[in-house]
Short mmCIF file of C-alpha atoms in Angstrom, two decimals:
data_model
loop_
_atom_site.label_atom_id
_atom_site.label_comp_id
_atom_site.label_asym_id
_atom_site.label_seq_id
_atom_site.Cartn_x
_atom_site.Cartn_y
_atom_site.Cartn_z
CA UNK Z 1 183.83 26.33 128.36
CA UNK Z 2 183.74 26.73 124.20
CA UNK Z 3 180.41 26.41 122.67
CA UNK Z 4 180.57 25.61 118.48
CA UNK Z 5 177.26 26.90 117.54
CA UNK Z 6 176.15 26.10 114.28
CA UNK Z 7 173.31 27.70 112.90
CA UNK Z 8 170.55 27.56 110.24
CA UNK Z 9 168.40 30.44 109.99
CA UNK Z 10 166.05 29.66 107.99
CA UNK Z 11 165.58 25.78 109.45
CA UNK Z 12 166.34 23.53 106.81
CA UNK Z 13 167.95 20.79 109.25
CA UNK Z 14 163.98 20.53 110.76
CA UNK Z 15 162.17 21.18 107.77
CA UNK Z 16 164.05 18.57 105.56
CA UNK Z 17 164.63 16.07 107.72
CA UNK Z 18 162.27 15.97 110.51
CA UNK Z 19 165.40 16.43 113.40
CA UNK Z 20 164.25 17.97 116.54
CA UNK Z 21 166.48 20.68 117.59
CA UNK Z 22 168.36 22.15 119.52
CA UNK Z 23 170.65 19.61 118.27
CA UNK Z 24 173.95 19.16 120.93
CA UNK Z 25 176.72 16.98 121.41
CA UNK Z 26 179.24 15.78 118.75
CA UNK Z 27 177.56 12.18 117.54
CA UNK Z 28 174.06 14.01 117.22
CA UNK Z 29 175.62 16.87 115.19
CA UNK Z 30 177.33 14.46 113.13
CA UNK Z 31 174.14 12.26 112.41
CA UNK Z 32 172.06 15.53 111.98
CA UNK Z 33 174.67 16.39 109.20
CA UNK Z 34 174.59 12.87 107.70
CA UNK Z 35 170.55 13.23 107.52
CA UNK Z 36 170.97 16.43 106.24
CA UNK Z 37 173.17 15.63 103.30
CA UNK Z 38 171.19 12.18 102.42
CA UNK Z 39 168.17 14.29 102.29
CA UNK Z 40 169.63 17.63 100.76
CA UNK Z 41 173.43 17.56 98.87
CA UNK Z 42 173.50 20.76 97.97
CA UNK Z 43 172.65 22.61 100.83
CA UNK Z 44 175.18 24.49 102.58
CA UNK Z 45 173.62 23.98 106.21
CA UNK Z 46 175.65 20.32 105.98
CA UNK Z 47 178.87 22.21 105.33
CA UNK Z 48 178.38 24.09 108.62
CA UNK Z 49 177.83 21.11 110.59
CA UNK Z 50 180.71 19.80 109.46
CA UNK Z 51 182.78 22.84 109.84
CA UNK Z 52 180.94 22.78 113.16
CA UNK Z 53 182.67 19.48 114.16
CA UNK Z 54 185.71 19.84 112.23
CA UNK Z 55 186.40 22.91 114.50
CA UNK Z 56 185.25 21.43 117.85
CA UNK Z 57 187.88 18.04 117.27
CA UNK Z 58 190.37 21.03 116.85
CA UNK Z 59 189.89 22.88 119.90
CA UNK Z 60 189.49 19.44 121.80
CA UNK Z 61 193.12 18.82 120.57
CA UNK Z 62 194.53 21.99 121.13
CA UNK Z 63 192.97 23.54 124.50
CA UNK Z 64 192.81 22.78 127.96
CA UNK Z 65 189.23 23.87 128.77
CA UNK Z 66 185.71 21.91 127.70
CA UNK Z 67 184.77 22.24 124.23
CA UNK Z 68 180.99 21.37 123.22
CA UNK Z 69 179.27 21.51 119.72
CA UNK Z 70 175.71 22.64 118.73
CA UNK Z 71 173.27 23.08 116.25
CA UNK Z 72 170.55 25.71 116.93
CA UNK Z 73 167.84 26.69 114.21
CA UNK Z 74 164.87 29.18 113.73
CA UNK Z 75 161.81 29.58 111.28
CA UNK Z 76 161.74 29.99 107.69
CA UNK Z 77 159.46 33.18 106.28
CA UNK Z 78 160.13 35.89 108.94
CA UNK Z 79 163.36 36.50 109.63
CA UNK Z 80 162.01 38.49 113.35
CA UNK Z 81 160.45 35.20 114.65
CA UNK Z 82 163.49 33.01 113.15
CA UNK Z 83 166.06 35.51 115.16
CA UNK Z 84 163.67 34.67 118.34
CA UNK Z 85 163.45 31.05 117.81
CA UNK Z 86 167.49 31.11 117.29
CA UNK Z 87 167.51 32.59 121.04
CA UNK Z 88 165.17 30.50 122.41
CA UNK Z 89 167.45 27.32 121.29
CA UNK Z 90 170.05 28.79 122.20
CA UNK Z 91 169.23 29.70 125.61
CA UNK Z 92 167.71 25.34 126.00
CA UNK Z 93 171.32 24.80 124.80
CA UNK Z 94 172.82 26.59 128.05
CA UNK Z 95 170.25 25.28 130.02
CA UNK Z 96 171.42 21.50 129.42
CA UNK Z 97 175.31 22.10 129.63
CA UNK Z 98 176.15 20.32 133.09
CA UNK Z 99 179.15 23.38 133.62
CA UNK Z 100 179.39 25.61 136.15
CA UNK Z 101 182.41 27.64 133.92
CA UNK Z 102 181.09 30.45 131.97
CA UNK Z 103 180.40 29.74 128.07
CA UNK Z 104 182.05 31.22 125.59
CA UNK Z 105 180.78 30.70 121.68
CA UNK Z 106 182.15 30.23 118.64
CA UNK Z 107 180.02 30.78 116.18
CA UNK Z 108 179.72 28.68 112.41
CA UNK Z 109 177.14 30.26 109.48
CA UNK Z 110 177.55 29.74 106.02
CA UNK Z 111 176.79 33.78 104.87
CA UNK Z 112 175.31 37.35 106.18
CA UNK Z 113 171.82 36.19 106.45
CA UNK Z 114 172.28 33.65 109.41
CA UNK Z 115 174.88 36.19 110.81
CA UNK Z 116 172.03 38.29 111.69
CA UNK Z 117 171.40 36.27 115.06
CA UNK Z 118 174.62 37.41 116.34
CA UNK Z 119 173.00 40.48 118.74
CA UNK Z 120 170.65 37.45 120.04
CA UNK Z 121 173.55 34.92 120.40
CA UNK Z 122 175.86 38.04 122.02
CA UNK Z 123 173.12 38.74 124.31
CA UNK Z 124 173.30 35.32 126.10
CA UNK Z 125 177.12 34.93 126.16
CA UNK Z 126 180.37 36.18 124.70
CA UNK Z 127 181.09 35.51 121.16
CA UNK Z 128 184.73 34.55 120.86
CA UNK Z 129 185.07 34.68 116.80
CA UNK Z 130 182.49 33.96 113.83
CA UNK Z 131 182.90 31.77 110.92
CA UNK Z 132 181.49 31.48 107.58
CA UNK Z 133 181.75 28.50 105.93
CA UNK Z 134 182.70 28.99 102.40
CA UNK Z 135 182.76 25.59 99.77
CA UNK Z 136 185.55 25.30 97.36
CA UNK Z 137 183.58 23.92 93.60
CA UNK Z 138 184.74 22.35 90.78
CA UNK Z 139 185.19 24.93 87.79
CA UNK Z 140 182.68 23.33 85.93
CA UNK Z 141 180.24 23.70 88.52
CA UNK Z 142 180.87 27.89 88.37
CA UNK Z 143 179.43 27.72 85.24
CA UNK Z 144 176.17 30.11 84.20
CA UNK Z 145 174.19 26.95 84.33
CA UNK Z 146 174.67 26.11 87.72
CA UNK Z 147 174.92 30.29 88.97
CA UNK Z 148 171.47 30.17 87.36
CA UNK Z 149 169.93 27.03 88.70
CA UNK Z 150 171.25 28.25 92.25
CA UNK Z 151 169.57 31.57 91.64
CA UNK Z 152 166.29 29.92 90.80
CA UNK Z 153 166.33 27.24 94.02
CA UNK Z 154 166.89 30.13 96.96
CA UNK Z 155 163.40 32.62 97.34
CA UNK Z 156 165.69 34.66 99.09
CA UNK Z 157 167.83 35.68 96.00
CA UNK Z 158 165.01 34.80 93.25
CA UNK Z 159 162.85 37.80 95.21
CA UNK Z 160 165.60 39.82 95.01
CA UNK Z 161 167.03 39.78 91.50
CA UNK Z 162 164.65 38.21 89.43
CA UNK Z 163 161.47 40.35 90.61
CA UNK Z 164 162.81 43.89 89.16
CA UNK Z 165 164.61 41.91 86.04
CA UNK Z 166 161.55 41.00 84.89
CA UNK Z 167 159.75 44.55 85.77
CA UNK Z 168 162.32 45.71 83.08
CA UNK Z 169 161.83 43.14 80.89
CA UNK Z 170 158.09 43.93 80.67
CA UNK Z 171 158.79 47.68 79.90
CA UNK Z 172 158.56 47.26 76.31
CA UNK Z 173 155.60 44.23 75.74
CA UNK Z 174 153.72 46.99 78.07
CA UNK Z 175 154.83 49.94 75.81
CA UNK Z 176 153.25 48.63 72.70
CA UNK Z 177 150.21 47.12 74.16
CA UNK Z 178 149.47 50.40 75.44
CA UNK Z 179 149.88 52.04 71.88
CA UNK Z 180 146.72 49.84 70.89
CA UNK Z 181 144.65 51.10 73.00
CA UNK Z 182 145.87 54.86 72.44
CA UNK Z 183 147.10 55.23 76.32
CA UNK Z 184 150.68 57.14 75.92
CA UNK Z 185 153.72 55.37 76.52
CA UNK Z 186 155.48 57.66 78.95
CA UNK Z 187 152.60 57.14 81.19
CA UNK Z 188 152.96 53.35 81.36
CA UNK Z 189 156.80 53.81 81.46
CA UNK Z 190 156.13 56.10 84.43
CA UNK Z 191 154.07 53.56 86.15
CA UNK Z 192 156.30 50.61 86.00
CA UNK Z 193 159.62 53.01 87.47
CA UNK Z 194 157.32 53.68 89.99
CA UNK Z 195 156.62 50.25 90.53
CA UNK Z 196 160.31 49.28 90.03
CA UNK Z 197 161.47 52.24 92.65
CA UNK Z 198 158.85 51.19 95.21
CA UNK Z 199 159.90 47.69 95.08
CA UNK Z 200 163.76 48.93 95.26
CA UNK Z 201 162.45 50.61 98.06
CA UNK Z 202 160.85 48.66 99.64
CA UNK Z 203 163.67 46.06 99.85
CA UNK Z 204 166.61 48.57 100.48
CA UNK Z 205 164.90 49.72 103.76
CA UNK Z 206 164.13 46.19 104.92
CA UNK Z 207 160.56 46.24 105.53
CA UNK Z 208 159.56 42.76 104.93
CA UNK Z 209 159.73 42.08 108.36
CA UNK Z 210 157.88 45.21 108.87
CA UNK Z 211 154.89 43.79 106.18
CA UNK Z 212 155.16 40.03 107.74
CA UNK Z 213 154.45 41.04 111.78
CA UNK Z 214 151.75 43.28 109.96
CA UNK Z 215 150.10 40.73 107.84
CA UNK Z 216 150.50 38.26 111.32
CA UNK Z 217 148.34 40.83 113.47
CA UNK Z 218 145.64 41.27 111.15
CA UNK Z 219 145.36 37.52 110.72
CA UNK Z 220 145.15 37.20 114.07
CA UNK Z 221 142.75 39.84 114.67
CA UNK Z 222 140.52 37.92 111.97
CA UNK Z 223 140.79 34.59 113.78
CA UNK Z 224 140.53 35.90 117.28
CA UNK Z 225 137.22 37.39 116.77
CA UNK Z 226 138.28 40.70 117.78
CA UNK Z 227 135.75 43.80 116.58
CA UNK Z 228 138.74 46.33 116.37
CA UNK Z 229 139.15 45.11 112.98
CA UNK Z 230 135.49 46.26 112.01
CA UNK Z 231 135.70 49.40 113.75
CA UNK Z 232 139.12 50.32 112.40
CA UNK Z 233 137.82 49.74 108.78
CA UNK Z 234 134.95 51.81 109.22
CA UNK Z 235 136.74 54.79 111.19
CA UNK Z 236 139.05 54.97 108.15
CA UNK Z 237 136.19 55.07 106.13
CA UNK Z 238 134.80 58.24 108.50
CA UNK Z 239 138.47 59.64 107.73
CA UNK Z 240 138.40 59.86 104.29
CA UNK Z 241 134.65 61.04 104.04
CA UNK Z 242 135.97 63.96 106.34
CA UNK Z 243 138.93 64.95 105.09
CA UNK Z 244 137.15 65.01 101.59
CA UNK Z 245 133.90 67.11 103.85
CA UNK Z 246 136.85 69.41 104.85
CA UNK Z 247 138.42 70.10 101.66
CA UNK Z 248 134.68 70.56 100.13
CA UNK Z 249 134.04 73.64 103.07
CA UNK Z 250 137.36 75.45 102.17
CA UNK Z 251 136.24 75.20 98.52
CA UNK Z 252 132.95 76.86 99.82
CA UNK Z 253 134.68 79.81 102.44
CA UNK Z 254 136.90 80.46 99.60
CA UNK Z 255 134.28 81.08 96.84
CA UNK Z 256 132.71 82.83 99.14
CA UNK Z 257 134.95 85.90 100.67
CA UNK Z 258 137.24 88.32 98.35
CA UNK Z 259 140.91 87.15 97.58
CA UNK Z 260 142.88 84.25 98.77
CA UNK Z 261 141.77 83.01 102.96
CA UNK Z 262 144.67 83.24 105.03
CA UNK Z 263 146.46 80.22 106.38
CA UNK Z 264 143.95 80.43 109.40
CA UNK Z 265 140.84 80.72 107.42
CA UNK Z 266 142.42 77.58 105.69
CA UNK Z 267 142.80 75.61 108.95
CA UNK Z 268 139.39 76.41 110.17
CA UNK Z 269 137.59 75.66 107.21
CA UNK Z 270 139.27 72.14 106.72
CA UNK Z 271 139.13 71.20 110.58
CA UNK Z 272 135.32 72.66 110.91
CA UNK Z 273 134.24 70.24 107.69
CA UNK Z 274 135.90 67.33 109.02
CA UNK Z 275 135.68 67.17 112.56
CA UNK Z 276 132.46 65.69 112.68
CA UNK Z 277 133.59 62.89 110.40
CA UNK Z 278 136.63 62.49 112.25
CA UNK Z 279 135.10 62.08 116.00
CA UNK Z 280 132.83 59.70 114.54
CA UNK Z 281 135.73 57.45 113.26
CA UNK Z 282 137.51 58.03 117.19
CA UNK Z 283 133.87 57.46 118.56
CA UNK Z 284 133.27 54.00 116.25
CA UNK Z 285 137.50 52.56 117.00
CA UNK Z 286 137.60 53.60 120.86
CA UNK Z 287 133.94 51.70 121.25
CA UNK Z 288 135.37 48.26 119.03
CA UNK Z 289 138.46 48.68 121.90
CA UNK Z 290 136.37 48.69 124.72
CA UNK Z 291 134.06 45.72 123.21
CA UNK Z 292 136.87 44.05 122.68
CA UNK Z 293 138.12 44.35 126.13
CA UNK Z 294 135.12 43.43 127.52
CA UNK Z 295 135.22 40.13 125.29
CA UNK Z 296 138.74 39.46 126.71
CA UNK Z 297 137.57 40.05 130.49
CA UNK Z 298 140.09 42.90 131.00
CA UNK Z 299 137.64 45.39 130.99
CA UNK Z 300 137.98 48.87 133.24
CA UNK Z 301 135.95 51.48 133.59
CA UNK Z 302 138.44 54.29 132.36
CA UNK Z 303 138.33 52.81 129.39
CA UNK Z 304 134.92 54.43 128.61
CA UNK Z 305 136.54 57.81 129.12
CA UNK Z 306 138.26 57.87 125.29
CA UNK Z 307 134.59 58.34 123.35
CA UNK Z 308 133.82 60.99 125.86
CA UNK Z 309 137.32 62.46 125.34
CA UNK Z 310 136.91 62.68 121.58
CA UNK Z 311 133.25 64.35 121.79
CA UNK Z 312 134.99 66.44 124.13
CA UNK Z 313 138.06 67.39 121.87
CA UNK Z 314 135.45 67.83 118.53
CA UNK Z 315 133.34 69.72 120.82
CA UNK Z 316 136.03 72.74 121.05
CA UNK Z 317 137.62 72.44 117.65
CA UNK Z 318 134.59 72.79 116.07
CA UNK Z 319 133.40 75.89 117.92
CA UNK Z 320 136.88 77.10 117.88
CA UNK Z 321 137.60 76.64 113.86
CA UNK Z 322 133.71 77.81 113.30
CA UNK Z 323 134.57 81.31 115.69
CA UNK Z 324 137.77 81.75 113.22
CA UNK Z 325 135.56 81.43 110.22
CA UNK Z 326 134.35 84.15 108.01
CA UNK Z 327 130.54 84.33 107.84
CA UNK Z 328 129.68 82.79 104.10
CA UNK Z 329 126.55 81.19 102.79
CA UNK Z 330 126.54 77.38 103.50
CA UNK Z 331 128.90 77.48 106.46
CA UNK Z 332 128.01 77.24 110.15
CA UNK Z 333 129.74 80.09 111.86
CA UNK Z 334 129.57 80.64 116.17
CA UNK Z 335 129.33 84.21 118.15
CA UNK Z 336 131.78 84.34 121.01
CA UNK Z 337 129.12 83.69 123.35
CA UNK Z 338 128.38 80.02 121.27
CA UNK Z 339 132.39 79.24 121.44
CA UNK Z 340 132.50 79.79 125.52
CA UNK Z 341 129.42 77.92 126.03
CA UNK Z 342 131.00 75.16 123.54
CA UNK Z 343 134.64 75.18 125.65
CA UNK Z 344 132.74 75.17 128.83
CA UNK Z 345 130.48 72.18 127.50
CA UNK Z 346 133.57 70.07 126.57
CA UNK Z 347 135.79 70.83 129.57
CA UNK Z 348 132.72 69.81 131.65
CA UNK Z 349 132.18 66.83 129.75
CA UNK Z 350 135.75 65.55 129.74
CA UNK Z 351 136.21 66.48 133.99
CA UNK Z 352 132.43 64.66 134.51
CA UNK Z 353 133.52 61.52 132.49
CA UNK Z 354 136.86 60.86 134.10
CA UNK Z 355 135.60 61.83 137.52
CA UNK Z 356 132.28 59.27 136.80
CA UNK Z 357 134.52 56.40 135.91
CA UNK Z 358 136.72 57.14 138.56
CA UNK Z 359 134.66 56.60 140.93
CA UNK Z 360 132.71 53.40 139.42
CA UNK Z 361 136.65 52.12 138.65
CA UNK Z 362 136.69 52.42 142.81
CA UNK Z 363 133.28 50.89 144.01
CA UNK Z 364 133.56 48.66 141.16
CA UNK Z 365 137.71 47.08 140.38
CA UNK Z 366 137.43 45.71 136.60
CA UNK Z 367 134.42 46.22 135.93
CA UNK Z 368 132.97 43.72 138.49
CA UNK Z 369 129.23 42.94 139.23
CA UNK Z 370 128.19 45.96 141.66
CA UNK Z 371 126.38 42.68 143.75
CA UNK Z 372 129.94 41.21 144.10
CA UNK Z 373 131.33 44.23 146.32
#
């Protein structure tokens, strides 16, 4: 069996015209079309409805097997969660063909962008070929005016070209403001390249999918409730406090000794200043986990092992980096006899911890009641 699959990306059949879809059969394509065009001319979604049926009548006439036609959408905004709602469509359109042949598609799009779904589509059945639908204009209607006012319409395009136009286009007005208030011009040209390369960036590597499933979790996070999002603030917060602790102690070991510290007095300096800092910010996110675990009734005891790990961990680095130190005025530095007690304190406290909630993980599966066992 032949599948015509048309497809619209971005979802302007549902958006504009209120159509449920998956949209199947050759009368309900056609209508969807129809409702399409009344409610949108100018999009090119109608054109590959139309192609859609236009190449379904053909194969009717022309081969022996069963030929069906479809019209499967996704989301607008993120093209990840449009490419997933294409598949799910897709897979309610196999669902509802009465065939026990295998399905073979052929699949209509009217550019790149909806030609993205293709892995997805090839994932569920063969693709036999792919066609882009491409509209033969007037000449009059290739004018600038009408390149422009096309331009303007699609956010896909407009983000793309007009965004860094106008970054160069506010070069100069920034320029000679700048002048007034005696800041130099290279520097302000040097900020807006950078701004102009990061954006170039930013779009050559495709990360806007990246940003969007970003942007998603944290709104989640905020209307779920969950405390990770405190915690994770406030152990970055720890983070830059000790790396900025760190760098403060090297400053001090190396006013302190004669010449330049060797790479190891380097390392030891920075990890002894900040690894308080820092096993505070793994103490403050691993106990916002395991609250929010306990919120979400998936709670085990293992969990509790991570803050006991980190103690653990800071434990030894700091009696390890403070052994490597030099001994200068304003910096903590251990004996051998303080760095074996302070390995044999964290080894003991990492082996106690996981054996402890071990064994409360065994009397006590999930964290249950101990009067429930």
């Amino acid at each position: 069996m032949l599948l015509v699959l048309c497809v619209d990306l971005d979802d302007d059949l549902g958006r504009k015209t209120g159509i449920a879809t998956p949209v199947v059969g050759r009368d309900a394509v056609r209508d969807a079309a129809v409702a399409l065009a009344t409610a949108d001319p100018e999009d090119s979604d109608v054109n590959v409805m139309f192609q859609g049926i236009h190449v379904c009548d053909d194969l009717r006439r022309t081969e022996d097997e069963e030929v069906e036609v479809a019209a499967v959408t996704g989301l607008q905004g993120s093209e990840v969660r449009a490419t997933r709602e294409v598949g799910d469509e897709v897979d309610t359109v196999l669902a509802g063909l009465s065939t026990g042949e295998s399905v073979r598609a052929i699949v209509i799009t009217d550019g790149a962008q909806d030609e993205s779904v293709l892995p997805v589509i090839r994932s569920r059945m063969p693709v036999d070929s792919v066609r882009r639908v491409v509209v033969r204009q007037a000449q009059n209607l290739e004018s600038m005016y009408y390149t422009m006012k096309q331009v303007l319409a699609d956010p896909e395009t407009r983000g793309t070209l007009l965004v860094p136009l106008g970054i160069l286009l506010l070069i100069y007005p920034f320029v000679t403001i700048a002048t007034f208030f005696d800041v130099p011009g290279a520097a302000v040209l040097g900020l807006i390249s950078a701004l102009l390369g990061l954006y170039t960036l930013f779009r050559g590597l495709g990360l806007e999918s990246a940003v969007d499933e970003a942007a998603e979790r944290v709104r989640n996070l905020l209307y779920a409730g969950r405390v990770t999002i405190i915690t994770y603030v406030v152990a970055a917060a720890l983070l830059i406090v000790g790396g900025a602790e760190g760098v403060e102690t090297l400053r001090t070991v190396d006013a302190g000794i004669p010449g330049d510290p060797s790479a190891v007095t380097v390392l030891a300096a920075l990890v002894n200043g900040a690894i308080r800092w820092f096993a505070a910010a793994g103490i403050t996110s691993s106990l916002g986990q395991v609250t929010d675990e306990c919120l979400s009734d998936e709670f085990r005891w293992r969990y509790l092992n991570a803050p006991f790990y980190v103690v653990a961990i800071a434990i030894v680095l700091y009696a390890v980096s403070g052994f490597l130190l030099p001994p200068v005025p304003g910096v903590t530095t251990l004996t051998l006899t303080d760095l074996a007690v302070a390995l044999t304190v964290g080894t003991l406290l990492g082996v106690l911890s996981t054996l402890t909630f071990a064994i409360a993980e065994s009397r006590y599966p999930s964290g249950a009641d101990p009067t429930e066992v």
